[in-house]
CSV table of C-alpha atoms and ligand atoms in Angstrom, one decimal:
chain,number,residue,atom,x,y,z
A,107,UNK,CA,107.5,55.7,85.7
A,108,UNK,CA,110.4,58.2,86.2
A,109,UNK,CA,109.1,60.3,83.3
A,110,UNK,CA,105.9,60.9,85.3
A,111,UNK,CA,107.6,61.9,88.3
A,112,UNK,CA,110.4,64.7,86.6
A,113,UNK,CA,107.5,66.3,84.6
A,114,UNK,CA,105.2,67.8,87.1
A,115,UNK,CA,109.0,68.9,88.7
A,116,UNK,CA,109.7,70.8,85.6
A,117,UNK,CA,106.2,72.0,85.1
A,118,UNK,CA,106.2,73.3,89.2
A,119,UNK,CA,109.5,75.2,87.8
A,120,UNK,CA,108.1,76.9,85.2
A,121,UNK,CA,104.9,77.9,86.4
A,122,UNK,CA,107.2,79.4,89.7
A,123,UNK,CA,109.5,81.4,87.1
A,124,UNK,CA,106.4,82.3,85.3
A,125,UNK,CA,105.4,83.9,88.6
A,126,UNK,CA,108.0,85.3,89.7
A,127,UNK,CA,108.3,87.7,86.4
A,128,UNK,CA,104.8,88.7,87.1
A,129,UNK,CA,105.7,89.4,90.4
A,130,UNK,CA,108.6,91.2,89.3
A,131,UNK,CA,106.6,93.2,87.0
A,132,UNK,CA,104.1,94.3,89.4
A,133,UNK,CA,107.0,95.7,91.8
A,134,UNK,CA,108.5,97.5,88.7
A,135,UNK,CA,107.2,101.1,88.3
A,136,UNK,CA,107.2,101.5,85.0
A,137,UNK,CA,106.6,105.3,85.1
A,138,UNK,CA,110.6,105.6,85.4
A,139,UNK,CA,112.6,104.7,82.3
A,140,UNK,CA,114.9,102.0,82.9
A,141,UNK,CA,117.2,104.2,81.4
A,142,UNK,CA,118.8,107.2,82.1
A,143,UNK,CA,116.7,110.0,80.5
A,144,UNK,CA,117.6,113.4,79.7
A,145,UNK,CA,119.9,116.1,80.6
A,146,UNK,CA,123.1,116.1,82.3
A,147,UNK,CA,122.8,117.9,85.6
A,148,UNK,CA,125.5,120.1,86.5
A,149,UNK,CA,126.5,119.9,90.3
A,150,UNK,CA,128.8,122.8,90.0
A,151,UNK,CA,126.0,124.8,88.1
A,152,UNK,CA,124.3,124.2,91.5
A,153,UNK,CA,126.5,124.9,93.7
A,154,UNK,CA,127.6,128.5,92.2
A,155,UNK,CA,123.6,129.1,92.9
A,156,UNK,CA,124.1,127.6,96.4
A,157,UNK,CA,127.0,130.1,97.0
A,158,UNK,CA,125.0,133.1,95.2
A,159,UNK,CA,122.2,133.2,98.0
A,160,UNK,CA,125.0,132.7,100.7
A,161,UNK,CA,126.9,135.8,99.6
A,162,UNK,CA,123.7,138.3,100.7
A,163,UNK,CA,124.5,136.2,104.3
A,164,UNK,CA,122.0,134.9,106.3
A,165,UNK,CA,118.5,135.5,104.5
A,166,UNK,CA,116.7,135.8,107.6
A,167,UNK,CA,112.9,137.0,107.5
A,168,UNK,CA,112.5,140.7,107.8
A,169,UNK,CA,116.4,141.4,107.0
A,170,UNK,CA,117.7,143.2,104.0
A,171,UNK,CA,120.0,139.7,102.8
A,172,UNK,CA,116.2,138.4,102.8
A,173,UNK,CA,115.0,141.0,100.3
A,174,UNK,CA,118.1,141.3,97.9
A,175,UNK,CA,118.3,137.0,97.4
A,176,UNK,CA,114.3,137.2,97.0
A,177,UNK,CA,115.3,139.5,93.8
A,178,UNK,CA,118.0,137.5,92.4
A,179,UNK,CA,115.8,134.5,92.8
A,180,UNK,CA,113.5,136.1,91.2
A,181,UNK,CA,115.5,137.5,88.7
A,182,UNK,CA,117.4,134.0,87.7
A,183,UNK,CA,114.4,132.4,87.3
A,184,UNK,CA,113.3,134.5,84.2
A,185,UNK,CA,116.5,134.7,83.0
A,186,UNK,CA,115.9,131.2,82.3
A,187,UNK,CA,112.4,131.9,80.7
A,188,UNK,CA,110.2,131.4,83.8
A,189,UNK,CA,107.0,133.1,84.7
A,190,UNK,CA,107.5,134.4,88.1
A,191,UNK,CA,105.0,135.1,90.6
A,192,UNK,CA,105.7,136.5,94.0
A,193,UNK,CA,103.1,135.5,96.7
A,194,UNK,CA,103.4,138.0,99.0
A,195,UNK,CA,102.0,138.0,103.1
A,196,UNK,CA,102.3,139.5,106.6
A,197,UNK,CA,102.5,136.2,108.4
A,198,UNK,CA,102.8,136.1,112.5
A,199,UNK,CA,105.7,134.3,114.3
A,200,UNK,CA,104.6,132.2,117.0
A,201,UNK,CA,105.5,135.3,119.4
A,202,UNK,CA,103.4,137.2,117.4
A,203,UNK,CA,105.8,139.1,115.6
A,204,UNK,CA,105.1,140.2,111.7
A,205,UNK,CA,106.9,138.4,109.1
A,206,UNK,CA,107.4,140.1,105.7
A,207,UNK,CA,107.0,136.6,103.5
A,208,UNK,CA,107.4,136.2,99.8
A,209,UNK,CA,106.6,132.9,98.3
A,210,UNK,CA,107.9,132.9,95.1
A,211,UNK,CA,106.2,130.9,92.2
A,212,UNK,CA,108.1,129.9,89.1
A,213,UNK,CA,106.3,128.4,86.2
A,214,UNK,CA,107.9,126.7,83.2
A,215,UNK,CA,105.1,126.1,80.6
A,216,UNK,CA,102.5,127.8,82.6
A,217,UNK,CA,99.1,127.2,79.6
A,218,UNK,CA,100.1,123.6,80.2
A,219,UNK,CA,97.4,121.8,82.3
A,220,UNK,CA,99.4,119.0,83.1
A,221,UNK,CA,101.7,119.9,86.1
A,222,UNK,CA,104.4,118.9,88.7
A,223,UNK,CA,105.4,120.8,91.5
A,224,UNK,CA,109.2,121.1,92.8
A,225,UNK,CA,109.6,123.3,95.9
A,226,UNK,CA,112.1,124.1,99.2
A,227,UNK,CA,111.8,126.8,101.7
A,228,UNK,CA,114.5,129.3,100.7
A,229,UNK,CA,114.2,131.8,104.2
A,230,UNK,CA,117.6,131.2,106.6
A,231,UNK,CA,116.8,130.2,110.4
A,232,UNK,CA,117.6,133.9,112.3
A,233,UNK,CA,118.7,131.4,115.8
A,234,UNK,CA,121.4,128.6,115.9
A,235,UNK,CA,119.6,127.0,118.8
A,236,UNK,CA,120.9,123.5,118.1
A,237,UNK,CA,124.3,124.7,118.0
A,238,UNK,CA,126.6,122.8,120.9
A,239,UNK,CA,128.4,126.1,121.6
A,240,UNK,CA,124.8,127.9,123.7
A,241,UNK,CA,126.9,131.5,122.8
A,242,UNK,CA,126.1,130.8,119.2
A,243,UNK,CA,121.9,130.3,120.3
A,244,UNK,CA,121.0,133.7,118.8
A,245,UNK,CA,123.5,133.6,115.9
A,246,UNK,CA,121.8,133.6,112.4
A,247,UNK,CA,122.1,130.4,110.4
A,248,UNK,CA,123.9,131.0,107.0
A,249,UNK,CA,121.8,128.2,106.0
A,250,UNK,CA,123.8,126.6,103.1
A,251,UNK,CA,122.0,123.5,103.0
A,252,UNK,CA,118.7,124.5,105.2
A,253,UNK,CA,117.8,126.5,102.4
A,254,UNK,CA,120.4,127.7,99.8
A,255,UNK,CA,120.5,123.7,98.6
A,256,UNK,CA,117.0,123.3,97.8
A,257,UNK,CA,116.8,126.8,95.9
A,258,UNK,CA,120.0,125.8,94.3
A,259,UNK,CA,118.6,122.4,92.4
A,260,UNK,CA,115.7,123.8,91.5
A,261,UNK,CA,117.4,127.2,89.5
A,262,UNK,CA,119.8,124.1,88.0
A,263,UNK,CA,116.6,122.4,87.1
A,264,UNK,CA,115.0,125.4,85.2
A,265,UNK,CA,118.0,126.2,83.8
A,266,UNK,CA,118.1,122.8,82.3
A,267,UNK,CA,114.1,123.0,81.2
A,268,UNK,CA,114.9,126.0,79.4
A,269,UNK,CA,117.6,124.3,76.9
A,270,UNK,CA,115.8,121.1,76.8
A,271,UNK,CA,111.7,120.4,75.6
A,272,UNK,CA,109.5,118.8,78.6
A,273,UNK,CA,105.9,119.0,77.6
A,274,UNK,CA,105.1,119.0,81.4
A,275,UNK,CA,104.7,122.2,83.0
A,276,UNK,CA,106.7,122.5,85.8
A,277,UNK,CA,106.2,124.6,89.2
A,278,UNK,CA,109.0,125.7,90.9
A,279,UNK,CA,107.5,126.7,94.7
A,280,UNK,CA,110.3,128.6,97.0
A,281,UNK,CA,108.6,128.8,100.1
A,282,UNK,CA,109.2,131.4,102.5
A,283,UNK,CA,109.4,131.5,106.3
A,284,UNK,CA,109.7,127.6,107.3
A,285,UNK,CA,112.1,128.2,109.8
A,286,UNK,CA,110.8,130.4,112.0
A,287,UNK,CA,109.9,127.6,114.4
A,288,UNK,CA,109.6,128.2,118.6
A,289,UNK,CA,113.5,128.0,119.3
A,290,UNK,CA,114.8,125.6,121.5
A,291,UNK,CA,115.7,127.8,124.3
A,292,UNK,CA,112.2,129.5,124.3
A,293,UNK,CA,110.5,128.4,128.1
A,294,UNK,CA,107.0,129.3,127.5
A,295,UNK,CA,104.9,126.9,125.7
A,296,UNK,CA,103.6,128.3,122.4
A,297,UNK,CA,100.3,127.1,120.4
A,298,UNK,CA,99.9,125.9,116.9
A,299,UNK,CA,102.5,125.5,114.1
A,300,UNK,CA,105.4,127.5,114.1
A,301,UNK,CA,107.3,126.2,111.3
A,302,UNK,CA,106.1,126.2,107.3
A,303,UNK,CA,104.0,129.3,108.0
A,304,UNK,CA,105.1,130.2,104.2
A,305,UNK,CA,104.1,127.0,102.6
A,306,UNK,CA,100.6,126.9,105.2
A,307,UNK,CA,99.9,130.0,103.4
A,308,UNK,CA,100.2,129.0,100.1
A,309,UNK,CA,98.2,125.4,100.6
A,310,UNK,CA,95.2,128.2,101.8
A,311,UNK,CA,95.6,130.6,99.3
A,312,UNK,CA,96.7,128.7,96.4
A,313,UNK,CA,98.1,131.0,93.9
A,314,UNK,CA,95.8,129.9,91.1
A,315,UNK,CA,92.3,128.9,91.7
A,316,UNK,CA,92.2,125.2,92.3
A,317,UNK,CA,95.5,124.7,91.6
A,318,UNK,CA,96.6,120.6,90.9
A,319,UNK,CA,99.7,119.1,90.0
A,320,UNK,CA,100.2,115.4,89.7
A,321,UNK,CA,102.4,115.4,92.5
A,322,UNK,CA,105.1,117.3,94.7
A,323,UNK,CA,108.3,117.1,95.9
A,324,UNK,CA,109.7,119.1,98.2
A,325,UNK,CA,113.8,119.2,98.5
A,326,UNK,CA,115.1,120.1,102.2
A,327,UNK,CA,118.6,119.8,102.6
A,328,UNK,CA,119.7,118.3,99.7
A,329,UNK,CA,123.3,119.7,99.6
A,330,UNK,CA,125.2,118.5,103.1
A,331,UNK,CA,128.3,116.1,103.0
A,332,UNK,CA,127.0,112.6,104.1
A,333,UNK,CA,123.6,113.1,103.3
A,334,UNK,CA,121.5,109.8,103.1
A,335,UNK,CA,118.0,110.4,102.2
A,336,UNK,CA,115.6,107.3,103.9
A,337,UNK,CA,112.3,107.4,102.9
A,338,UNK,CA,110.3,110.0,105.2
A,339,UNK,CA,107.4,108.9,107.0
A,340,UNK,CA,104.5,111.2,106.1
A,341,UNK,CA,106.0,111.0,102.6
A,342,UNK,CA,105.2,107.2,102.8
A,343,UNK,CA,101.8,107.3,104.5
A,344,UNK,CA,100.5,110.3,102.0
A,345,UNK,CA,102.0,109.6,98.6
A,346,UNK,CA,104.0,106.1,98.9
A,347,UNK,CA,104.0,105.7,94.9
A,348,UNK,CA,106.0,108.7,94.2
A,349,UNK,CA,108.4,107.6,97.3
A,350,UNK,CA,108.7,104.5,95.2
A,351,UNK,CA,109.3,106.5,92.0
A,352,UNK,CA,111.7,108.7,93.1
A,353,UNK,CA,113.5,106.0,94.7
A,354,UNK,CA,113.4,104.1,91.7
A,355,UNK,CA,114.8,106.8,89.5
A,356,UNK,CA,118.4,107.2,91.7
A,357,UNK,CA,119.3,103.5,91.2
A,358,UNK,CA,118.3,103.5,87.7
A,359,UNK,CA,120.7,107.0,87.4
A,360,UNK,CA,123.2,105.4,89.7
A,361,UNK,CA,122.6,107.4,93.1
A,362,UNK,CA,120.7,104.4,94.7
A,363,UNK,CA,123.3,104.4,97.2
A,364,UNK,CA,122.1,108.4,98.8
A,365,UNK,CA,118.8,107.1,98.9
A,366,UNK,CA,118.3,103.9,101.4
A,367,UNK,CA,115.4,101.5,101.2
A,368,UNK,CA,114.8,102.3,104.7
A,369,UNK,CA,112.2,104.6,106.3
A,370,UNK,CA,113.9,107.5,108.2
A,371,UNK,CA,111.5,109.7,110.6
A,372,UNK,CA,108.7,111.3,110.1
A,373,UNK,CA,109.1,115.5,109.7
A,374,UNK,CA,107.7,118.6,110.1
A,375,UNK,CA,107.9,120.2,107.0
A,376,UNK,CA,106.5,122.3,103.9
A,377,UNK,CA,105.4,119.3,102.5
A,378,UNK,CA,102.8,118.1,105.0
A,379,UNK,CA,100.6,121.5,104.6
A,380,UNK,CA,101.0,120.5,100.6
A,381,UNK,CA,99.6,117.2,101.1
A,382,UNK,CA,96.7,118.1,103.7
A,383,UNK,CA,95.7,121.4,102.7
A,384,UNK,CA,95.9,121.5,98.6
A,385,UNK,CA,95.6,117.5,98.5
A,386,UNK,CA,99.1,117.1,96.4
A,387,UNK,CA,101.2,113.8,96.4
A,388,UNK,CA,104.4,115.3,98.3
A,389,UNK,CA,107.0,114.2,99.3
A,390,UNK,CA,109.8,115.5,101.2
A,391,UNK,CA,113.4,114.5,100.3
A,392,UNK,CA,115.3,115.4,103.3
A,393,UNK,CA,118.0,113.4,105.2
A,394,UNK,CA,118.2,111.3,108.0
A,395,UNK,CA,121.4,110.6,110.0
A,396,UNK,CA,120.9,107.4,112.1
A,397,UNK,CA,124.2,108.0,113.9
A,398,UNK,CA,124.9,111.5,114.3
A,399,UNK,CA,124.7,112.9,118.0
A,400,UNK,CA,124.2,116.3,116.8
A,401,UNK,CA,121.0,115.7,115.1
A,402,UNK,CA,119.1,113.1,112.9
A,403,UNK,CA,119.2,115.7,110.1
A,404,UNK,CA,122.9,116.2,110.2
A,405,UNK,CA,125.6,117.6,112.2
A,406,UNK,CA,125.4,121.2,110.9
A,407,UNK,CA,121.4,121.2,111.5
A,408,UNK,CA,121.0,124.9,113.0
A,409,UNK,CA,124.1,125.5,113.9
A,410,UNK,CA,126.8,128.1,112.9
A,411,UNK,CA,128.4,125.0,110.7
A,412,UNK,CA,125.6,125.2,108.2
A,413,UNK,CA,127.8,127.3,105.8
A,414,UNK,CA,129.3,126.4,102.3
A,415,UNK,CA,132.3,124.5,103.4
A,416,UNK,CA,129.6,121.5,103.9
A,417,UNK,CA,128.5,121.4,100.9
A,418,UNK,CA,129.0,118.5,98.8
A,419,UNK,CA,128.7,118.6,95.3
A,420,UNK,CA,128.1,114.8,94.9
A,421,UNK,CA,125.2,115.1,97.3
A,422,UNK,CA,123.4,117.8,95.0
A,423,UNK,CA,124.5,115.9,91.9
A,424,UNK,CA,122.9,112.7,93.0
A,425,UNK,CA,119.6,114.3,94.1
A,426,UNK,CA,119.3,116.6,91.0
A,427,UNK,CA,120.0,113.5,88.3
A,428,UNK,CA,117.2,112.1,89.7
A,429,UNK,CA,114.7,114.9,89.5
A,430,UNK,CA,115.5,115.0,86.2
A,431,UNK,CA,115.2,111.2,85.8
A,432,UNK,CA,111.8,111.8,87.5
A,433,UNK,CA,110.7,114.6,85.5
A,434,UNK,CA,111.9,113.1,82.1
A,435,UNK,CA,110.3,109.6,82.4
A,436,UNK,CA,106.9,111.1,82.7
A,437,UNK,CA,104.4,110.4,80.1
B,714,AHN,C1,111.1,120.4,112.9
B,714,AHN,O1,112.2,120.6,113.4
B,714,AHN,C2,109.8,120.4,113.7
B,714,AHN,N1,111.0,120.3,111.6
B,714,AHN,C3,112.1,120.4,110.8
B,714,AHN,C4,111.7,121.1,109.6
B,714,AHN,C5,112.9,121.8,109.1
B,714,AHN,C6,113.5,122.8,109.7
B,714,AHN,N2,113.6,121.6,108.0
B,714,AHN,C7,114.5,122.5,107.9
B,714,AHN,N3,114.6,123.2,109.0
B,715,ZN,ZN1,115.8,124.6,109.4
């Protein structure tokens, strides 16, 4: 009698373990090793790139900073074997004024058919309008993070590719011109999209004809101290499984802790044109500050402050180990 009433018990047990590791294994993504996978990324590699751009100063469009750190850019890129291609347009500000705008295009393995994209906007903003001191509205950002960051992982990146064998290509997409948005102090109402203008370009004139990668992801300040990076909303709604990827890959390199389960808000950025435009999976690793008065996407957001003393070298570490996590787990 007892016999008959313990067995279906331990048959109800197993049968819930059994599903549980099925369950389990449908939640894994097995596109990311388990394992940490390829090279080490150097965080003070990065940062000596962060501090190259800053040291033209603010590379603001128009300016000659802007023209000498488009060269170098450039220039580092096939130093690390690279083939570079600069996209180049007159693009109109939302006050109509011209805006001398080169995307540049770096391609590691470029007869390979099978490709990701990597990009960040790499054009400083010319107006510290969120800055809480109003003299410092029409200051140029040095844009450290807003800009130099983004740049900054991807040259460690291809520096990395070219010592190490990937049989991915790779596109490396600085975009120009993101930032010059309607500033805050502006009164009149402007219309249409004042901000990605670069990377709006590019999703309508796509460098190469019919141009595909398996997915994007774009890096937006990916260097500030205290940088959390929640999972972006339009990220989510156009390409959750590479959110989930990515955010797989920095708890398996042991970053999980910069990148939150949580969904942060949704942005306005280069990625969105990516995604709607030239139909690419993109994401857009950028972070969100739940508490900071200043602004969600940090306290130096547009201001003055945005300079190399808030860089954090953990922050770029953490974000560029898991690219390569990313990069080197796929098939
Ligand atoms: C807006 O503020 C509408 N979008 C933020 C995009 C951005 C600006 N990223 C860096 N600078
Ligand atoms: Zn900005």
């Amino acid at each position: 009698m007892r016999l008959v009433r313990i067995v279906p018990f331990y048959l109800f047990t197993f049968l819930l373990l059994v599903s549980c590791g099925n369950l389990k294994k449908q939640t894994t993504d097995e596109s990311v090793s388990m394992q940490p996978i390829g090279p080490a990324f150097c965080a003070d590699s990065a940062y000596q790139y962060c501090q190259a751009q800053c040291d033209f100063g603010p590379r603001t469009m128009n300016s000659q900073a802007h023209d000498d750190c488009e060269a170098w850019i450039i220039s580092k890129f096939k130093s690390f074997g690279m083939t570079v291609l600069p996209q180049k347009a007159v693009l109109k500000g939302y006050d109509g004024t011209p805006l001398h705008s080169t995307n540049i295009i770096a391609s590691y393995r470029p007869e390979q058919k099978d490709r990701i994209l990597l990009c960040a906007h790499w054009d400083s903003r010319p107006w510290a309008d969120n800055d809480p001191d109003e003299a410092n509205w029409k200051t140029p950002v040095m844009a450290a993070n807003d800009g130099a960051s983004g740049v900054a992982v991807m040259l460690e990146v291809a520096r990395l590719l070219s010592q190490d064998t990937l049989k991915l290509g790779v596109d490396f997409i600085c975009f120009d011109t993101e930032d010059w948005g309607v500033p805050q102090w502006e009164e009149n109402d402007y219309e249409g999209d004042s901000w990605a203008l670069g990377s709006q370009y590019w999703a309508a004139n796509l460098h190469q004809k019919g141009y595909k990668a398996r997915f994007g992801i774009l890096l937006d300040m990916v260097g500030g101290q205290g940088a959390q990076f929640y999972k972006e909303a339009m990220s989510v709604q156009y390409a959750s499984h590479i959110v989930d990827k990515v955010w797989r890959a920095a708890q398996v390199v042991g970053y999980g802790s910069f990148f939150p389960g949580q969904i942060g808000g949704g942005v306005t950025d280069d990625h969105l044109p990516v995604n709607t435009k030239a139909k690419i999976p993109t994401i857009d690793i950028i972070p969100h500050y739940p508490n900071c008065a200043q602004s969600t996407f940090g306290p130096t957001w547009h201001t003055i402050n945005d300079d190399m003393a808030h860089i954090d070298k953990n922050t770029l570490q953490a974000v560029g180990q898991t690219l390569i996590q990313v990069l080197f787990s796929e098939k």
